Each structure stands twice: as C-alpha cells, then as structure tokens.
Amino acid sequence: MKPLALFGGTFDPVHLGHLSVSWEAAELLDAEVRLMPAHVPPHRHAPTASPAQRVAMLRAALQGQSRLTLDTRELEREGPSYTIDTLRQLRAEQGDRPLILLLGADAFAGLPSWHGWRDLFDYAHIGVLNRPGIDAAWSVELAFEIASRRVSDPELLHDTPAGKVVELEVTPLEISATRIRELLAEGRDPRYLLPAGLFDEPSLLAPYRH
Ligand code: ATP
C-alpha cells in the first residue's frame, strides 16, 4: 500500500508553494498526500480567513487533479490542533500503513516547540521539504533526536510504519502566505503566486482585501 502523507498548515491562503512542494513530495515518496488545514494552530496568530473560507479555497485549489486531497478532520475537532492527536487517530485508522508528516524546513526547525514532539516519531515518518528564504537552522536537541532516524532514500519510508526522517529535494519556491496577504491588502493581484481557481470566485480572496 502507498504511504499516506499529511501536509498540515493554516493555508491562509493555500498558495502555489504549498501545492508544488506537496505534489513533488507525492512523486518522490510515491505516496497519497492529504492537505490538512489546522483549526486553532497552537503556535501562531489566528488566521485571517475562517475555517470554512480556508476549506473553500483549498477545494478550489485542488480541482482538476486527484493526487492531492483534502482532510478536514482537524477543523471538525474542538480546540487546538495537536498533530500528535491527529497522528494517533490516523494510526488507528490506517493500521501498519506508513504515515509521513510533511513539513516545510521552517516548520521542521520549530518542531521542538510542539506538544509531545518526540512522540510524533512513534506514529509517523517526517518528510522535510526545503524552503528558501527562511531560517531553518536545527537546534541541538532536534539534531540529536533525528541523528539516528535520518535516511537519504525516500523509498526506505515504505518499509516501516514510522520513525524515520527524510529530506526531500523539491523545487525551491520562495512563496509565503504572509507575503500574499500583504499584497492582497495593498490592493495588488498576486495572480501567479496563487492557484488560478482562487480568482474564479471573487468571494474566495475577499477576507484579505481591505
Ligand atoms: P504564513 O506565511 O502565514 O506563515 P506559510 O506560507 O508558511 O504561511 P503555512 O500554511 O503556515 O504557509 O504552511 C504550511 C506548511 O507548508 C508548513 O510546513 C510550511 O513550512 C510549508 N510551506 C509553506 N510554503 C512553503 C514553500 N514555499 N516551500 C516549502 N514549504 C512551504
């Protein structure tokens, strides 16, 4: 069975960086990839768009292909979206299927601030996606924890359900939702940083325009 990879985030809004790196990860890992919007992100400011608006944008963005899908379980749960809880639930559903948590290099560098981060490896592998223009230095505790887990061949993640870390060389795209929100707030139209579907329905980007 193909591994199941989960790409979590606020997706406020979903942009071509998210879509391109998760698409390439699906290819490199030969995995099913689900984009999983977070409800109340424990480490960050509240999103500008509501959960329903972020899901509407994701649905519009994912149209026309079937390799990347949407998993809204975290939005359906009350309270903060702790990844460890989501992975426990997925493990119970998926049996021994390899699970892979996909994280951009910035998110991976911040892993030690996550609730129960060391336990994540009991439930999933981690795939780290390179991301330009950000500080992604690893702390000593992160480097120490992953030293024995790192593998260079993504294929090795097919052999066990959880516990390894692989760095995935995806095409670097310096796109962030923060920058896109700024452009939209200034009245600009970042058409080629966002999936075309977001421009088809004017209400989708309305939360970011002033
Ligand atoms: P914001 O600017 O609001 O912080 P973001 O663009 O970082 O948003 P998120 O929804 O916070 O997007 O990111 C979800 C996941 O996608 C994180 O793991 C993040 O590292 C990763 N990610 C986002 N943009 C890119 C990119 N251009 N390249 C690689 N990974 C990315």
CSV table of C-alpha atoms and ligand atoms in Angstrom, one decimal:
chain,number,residue,atom,x,y,z
A,1,MET,CA,0.0,0.0,0.0
A,2,LYS,CA,1.3,3.5,-0.8
A,3,PRO,CA,2.3,5.6,2.2
A,4,LEU,CA,-0.1,8.2,3.4
A,5,ALA,CA,1.5,11.7,3.7
A,6,LEU,CA,-0.1,14.6,5.6
A,7,PHE,CA,0.7,18.2,4.9
A,8,GLY,CA,-0.7,20.4,7.7
A,9,GLY,CA,-0.9,24.1,7.8
A,10,THR,CA,-3.1,27.1,8.1
A,11,PHE,CA,-3.4,27.6,4.4
A,12,ASP,CA,-4.4,31.2,4.9
A,13,PRO,CA,-4.5,31.2,1.9
A,14,VAL,CA,-3.3,28.0,0.1
A,15,HIS,CA,-0.6,29.1,-2.5
A,16,LEU,CA,1.4,27.6,-5.3
A,17,GLY,CA,4.3,26.9,-2.9
A,18,HIS,CA,2.1,24.5,-0.9
A,19,LEU,CA,0.8,22.8,-4.0
A,20,SER,CA,4.0,22.5,-5.8
A,21,VAL,CA,6.1,21.1,-2.9
A,22,SER,CA,3.3,18.7,-1.8
A,23,TRP,CA,2.9,17.5,-5.4
A,24,GLU,CA,6.6,16.9,-5.8
A,25,ALA,CA,6.6,15.1,-2.4
A,26,ALA,CA,3.9,12.8,-3.6
A,27,GLU,CA,6.1,11.9,-6.6
A,28,LEU,CA,9.3,11.5,-4.6
A,29,LEU,CA,7.6,9.4,-1.9
A,30,ASP,CA,5.2,7.6,-4.2
A,31,ALA,CA,2.6,8.5,-1.6
A,32,GLU,CA,-1.0,9.7,-1.3
A,33,VAL,CA,-0.9,13.3,0.0
A,34,ARG,CA,-3.6,14.9,2.0
A,35,LEU,CA,-3.6,18.6,2.8
A,36,MET,CA,-4.9,19.1,6.3
A,37,PRO,CA,-5.9,22.6,7.4
A,38,ALA,CA,-5.4,23.3,11.1
A,39,HIS,CA,-8.2,24.7,13.3
A,40,VAL,CA,-6.6,26.6,16.1
A,41,PRO,CA,-2.8,26.5,15.4
A,42,PRO,CA,-1.1,26.2,18.8
A,43,HIS,CA,2.0,28.1,17.8
A,44,ARG,CA,0.7,31.0,15.9
A,45,HIS,CA,-1.6,34.0,15.4
A,46,ALA,CA,-5.2,33.4,14.4
A,47,PRO,CA,-5.7,33.0,10.6
A,48,THR,CA,-7.3,35.9,8.7
A,49,ALA,CA,-9.8,33.7,6.9
A,50,SER,CA,-12.3,31.5,8.7
A,51,PRO,CA,-12.0,27.7,8.7
A,52,ALA,CA,-14.9,27.5,6.1
A,53,GLN,CA,-13.2,30.1,3.9
A,54,ARG,CA,-9.9,28.3,4.0
A,55,VAL,CA,-11.6,25.0,3.1
A,56,ALA,CA,-13.4,26.7,0.2
A,57,MET,CA,-10.0,28.0,-1.1
A,58,LEU,CA,-8.4,24.5,-0.7
A,59,ARG,CA,-11.3,22.9,-2.6
A,60,ALA,CA,-11.0,25.4,-5.4
A,61,ALA,CA,-7.2,24.9,-5.5
A,62,LEU,CA,-7.3,21.1,-5.6
A,63,GLN,CA,-9.8,20.9,-8.5
A,64,GLY,CA,-8.7,19.1,-11.7
A,65,GLN,CA,-6.3,16.5,-10.1
A,66,SER,CA,-6.6,13.6,-7.7
A,67,ARG,CA,-3.1,13.2,-6.3
A,68,LEU,CA,-3.5,15.8,-3.6
A,69,THR,CA,-6.7,15.5,-1.5
A,70,LEU,CA,-8.2,17.4,1.5
A,71,ASP,CA,-8.5,16.1,5.0
A,72,THR,CA,-10.6,18.4,7.3
A,73,ARG,CA,-10.6,16.3,10.4
A,74,GLU,CA,-8.7,18.9,12.5
A,75,LEU,CA,-11.3,21.5,11.6
A,76,GLU,CA,-14.0,19.2,12.8
A,77,ARG,CA,-12.4,18.8,16.2
A,78,GLU,CA,-12.9,21.3,19.0
A,79,GLY,CA,-9.9,23.1,20.4
A,80,PRO,CA,-6.2,23.2,19.3
A,81,SER,CA,-5.0,21.0,16.5
A,82,TYR,CA,-2.3,19.0,18.1
A,83,THR,CA,-0.6,17.0,15.4
A,84,ILE,CA,0.1,14.1,17.8
A,85,ASP,CA,-3.6,13.6,18.4
A,86,THR,CA,-4.2,13.6,14.7
A,87,LEU,CA,-1.5,11.1,14.0
A,88,ARG,CA,-2.8,8.8,16.8
A,89,GLN,CA,-6.2,8.9,15.1
A,90,LEU,CA,-4.8,8.2,11.7
A,91,ARG,CA,-2.6,5.3,13.0
A,92,ALA,CA,-5.8,3.7,14.5
A,93,GLU,CA,-7.5,4.0,11.1
A,94,GLN,CA,-4.6,3.0,8.9
A,95,GLY,CA,-3.1,0.0,10.6
A,96,ASP,CA,0.6,-0.5,9.6
A,97,ARG,CA,0.4,1.7,6.6
A,98,PRO,CA,3.5,4.1,6.5
A,99,LEU,CA,2.4,7.6,7.6
A,100,ILE,CA,4.5,10.6,6.7
A,101,LEU,CA,4.2,14.0,8.2
A,102,LEU,CA,5.4,16.6,5.6
A,103,LEU,CA,6.9,19.8,7.0
A,104,GLY,CA,8.5,22.7,5.3
A,105,ALA,CA,12.1,23.3,6.5
A,106,ASP,CA,10.9,26.2,8.7
A,107,ALA,CA,8.2,24.2,10.4
A,108,PHE,CA,10.6,21.3,10.9
A,109,ALA,CA,13.2,23.6,12.6
A,110,GLY,CA,10.4,24.6,15.0
A,111,LEU,CA,9.4,21.1,15.9
A,112,PRO,CA,10.9,21.0,19.4
A,113,SER,CA,8.2,23.6,20.4
A,114,TRP,CA,5.4,21.2,19.5
A,115,HIS,CA,3.3,19.4,22.1
A,116,GLY,CA,4.8,15.9,22.5
A,117,TRP,CA,7.1,16.3,19.6
A,118,ARG,CA,9.4,13.3,20.4
A,119,ASP,CA,6.3,11.0,20.4
A,120,LEU,CA,5.5,12.0,16.8
A,121,PHE,CA,8.1,9.5,15.6
A,122,ASP,CA,6.1,6.6,17.2
A,123,TYR,CA,3.3,7.4,14.8
A,124,ALA,CA,4.8,8.8,11.6
A,125,HIS,CA,7.9,9.4,9.5
A,126,ILE,CA,8.8,13.0,8.7
A,127,GLY,CA,9.5,14.3,5.3
A,128,VAL,CA,11.2,17.7,5.3
A,129,LEU,CA,10.6,20.0,2.3
A,130,ASN,CA,13.3,22.5,1.5
A,131,ARG,CA,12.1,26.1,1.6
A,132,PRO,CA,14.2,29.1,0.5
A,133,GLY,CA,14.3,32.5,2.3
A,134,ILE,CA,13.7,31.3,5.8
A,135,ASP,CA,15.8,30.5,8.9
A,136,ALA,CA,15.7,26.7,9.1
A,137,ALA,CA,18.7,26.1,11.5
A,138,TRP,CA,18.3,23.0,13.6
A,139,SER,CA,18.6,23.2,17.4
A,140,VAL,CA,21.0,20.8,19.1
A,141,GLU,CA,18.0,18.8,20.6
A,142,LEU,CA,16.4,18.4,17.2
A,143,ALA,CA,19.7,17.4,15.5
A,144,PHE,CA,20.3,14.9,18.4
A,145,GLU,CA,16.8,13.4,18.1
A,146,ILE,CA,16.9,12.8,14.4
A,147,ALA,CA,20.6,11.7,14.1
A,148,SER,CA,19.7,8.0,14.2
A,149,ARG,CA,16.5,8.5,12.2
A,150,ARG,CA,17.7,10.2,9.0
A,151,VAL,CA,17.7,8.3,5.7
A,152,SER,CA,18.5,9.6,2.3
A,153,ASP,CA,16.4,7.3,0.1
A,154,PRO,CA,12.6,8.2,0.3
A,155,GLU,CA,11.9,4.5,-0.7
A,156,LEU,CA,13.0,3.4,2.8
A,157,LEU,CA,9.9,5.0,4.2
A,158,HIS,CA,7.8,2.3,2.6
A,159,ASP,CA,9.4,-0.4,4.8
A,160,THR,CA,8.3,0.6,8.2
A,161,PRO,CA,5.2,2.5,9.5
A,162,ALA,CA,7.0,5.3,11.3
A,163,GLY,CA,10.2,6.7,12.9
A,164,LYS,CA,12.4,8.0,10.0
A,165,VAL,CA,13.3,11.4,8.7
A,166,VAL,CA,14.0,12.2,5.1
A,167,GLU,CA,14.9,15.5,3.4
A,168,LEU,CA,13.0,15.8,0.1
A,169,GLU,CA,14.7,18.0,-2.5
A,170,VAL,CA,11.7,19.8,-4.0
A,171,THR,CA,11.9,22.8,-6.4
A,172,PRO,CA,12.6,25.8,-4.1
A,173,LEU,CA,9.8,28.3,-4.3
A,174,GLU,CA,10.0,31.5,-2.2
A,175,ILE,CA,6.3,31.9,-1.7
A,176,SER,CA,4.6,32.6,1.6
A,177,ALA,CA,1.0,33.2,2.7
A,178,THR,CA,2.2,36.2,4.7
A,179,ARG,CA,3.5,37.9,1.6
A,180,ILE,CA,0.4,37.1,-0.3
A,181,ARG,CA,-1.8,38.5,2.4
A,182,GLU,CA,0.3,41.7,2.3
A,183,LEU,CA,0.0,42.0,-1.5
A,184,LEU,CA,-3.8,41.5,-1.4
A,185,ALA,CA,-4.2,44.0,1.5
A,186,GLU,CA,-2.3,46.6,-0.7
A,187,GLY,CA,-4.8,46.0,-3.4
A,188,ARG,CA,-2.4,44.0,-5.6
A,189,ASP,CA,-3.3,40.9,-7.5
A,190,PRO,CA,-0.7,38.1,-6.9
A,191,ARG,CA,-2.2,36.0,-9.7
A,192,TYR,CA,0.7,33.8,-10.4
A,193,LEU,CA,1.5,33.0,-6.8
A,194,LEU,CA,-1.9,31.5,-6.2
A,195,PRO,CA,-3.8,28.7,-7.9
A,196,ALA,CA,-6.0,30.1,-10.7
A,197,GLY,CA,-9.2,28.7,-9.1
A,198,LEU,CA,-8.9,31.3,-6.3
A,199,PHE,CA,-9.5,34.1,-8.8
A,200,ASP,CA,-12.6,32.5,-10.4
A,201,GLU,CA,-14.8,33.2,-7.4
A,202,PRO,CA,-14.2,36.8,-6.1
A,203,SER,CA,-15.5,35.9,-2.6
A,204,LEU,CA,-12.6,33.5,-2.0
A,205,LEU,CA,-10.0,36.1,-1.6
A,206,ALA,CA,-12.3,38.8,-0.1
A,207,PRO,CA,-11.1,38.1,3.5
A,208,TYR,CA,-7.7,39.5,2.6
A,209,ARG,CA,-8.7,42.6,0.7
A,210,HIS,CA,-9.3,45.9,2.5
B,1,ATP,P1,2.4,32.1,6.7
B,1,ATP,O1,3.2,33.0,5.8
B,1,ATP,O2,1.0,32.6,7.0
B,1,ATP,O3,3.2,31.6,7.9
B,1,ATP,P2,3.0,29.7,5.0
B,1,ATP,O4,3.2,30.2,3.6
B,1,ATP,O5,4.2,29.4,5.8
B,1,ATP,O6,2.1,30.8,5.9
B,1,ATP,P3,1.5,27.6,6.2
B,1,ATP,O7,0.1,27.2,5.9
B,1,ATP,O8,1.8,28.2,7.5
B,1,ATP,O9,2.0,28.5,5.0
B,1,ATP,O10,2.4,26.3,5.9
B,1,ATP,C1,2.0,25.0,6.0
B,1,ATP,C2,3.2,24.1,5.7
B,1,ATP,O11,3.7,24.4,4.4
B,1,ATP,C3,4.4,24.4,6.6
B,1,ATP,O12,5.0,23.1,6.9
B,1,ATP,C4,5.3,25.2,5.8
B,1,ATP,O13,6.7,25.1,6.1
B,1,ATP,C5,5.1,24.7,4.4
B,1,ATP,N1,5.3,25.7,3.3
B,1,ATP,C6,4.6,26.8,3.0
B,1,ATP,N2,5.1,27.4,2.0
B,1,ATP,C7,6.2,26.7,1.5
B,1,ATP,C8,7.1,26.8,0.4
B,1,ATP,N3,7.1,27.9,-0.4
B,1,ATP,N4,8.0,25.9,0.3
B,1,ATP,C9,8.1,24.8,1.1
B,1,ATP,N5,7.2,24.6,2.2
B,1,ATP,C10,6.3,25.5,2.4
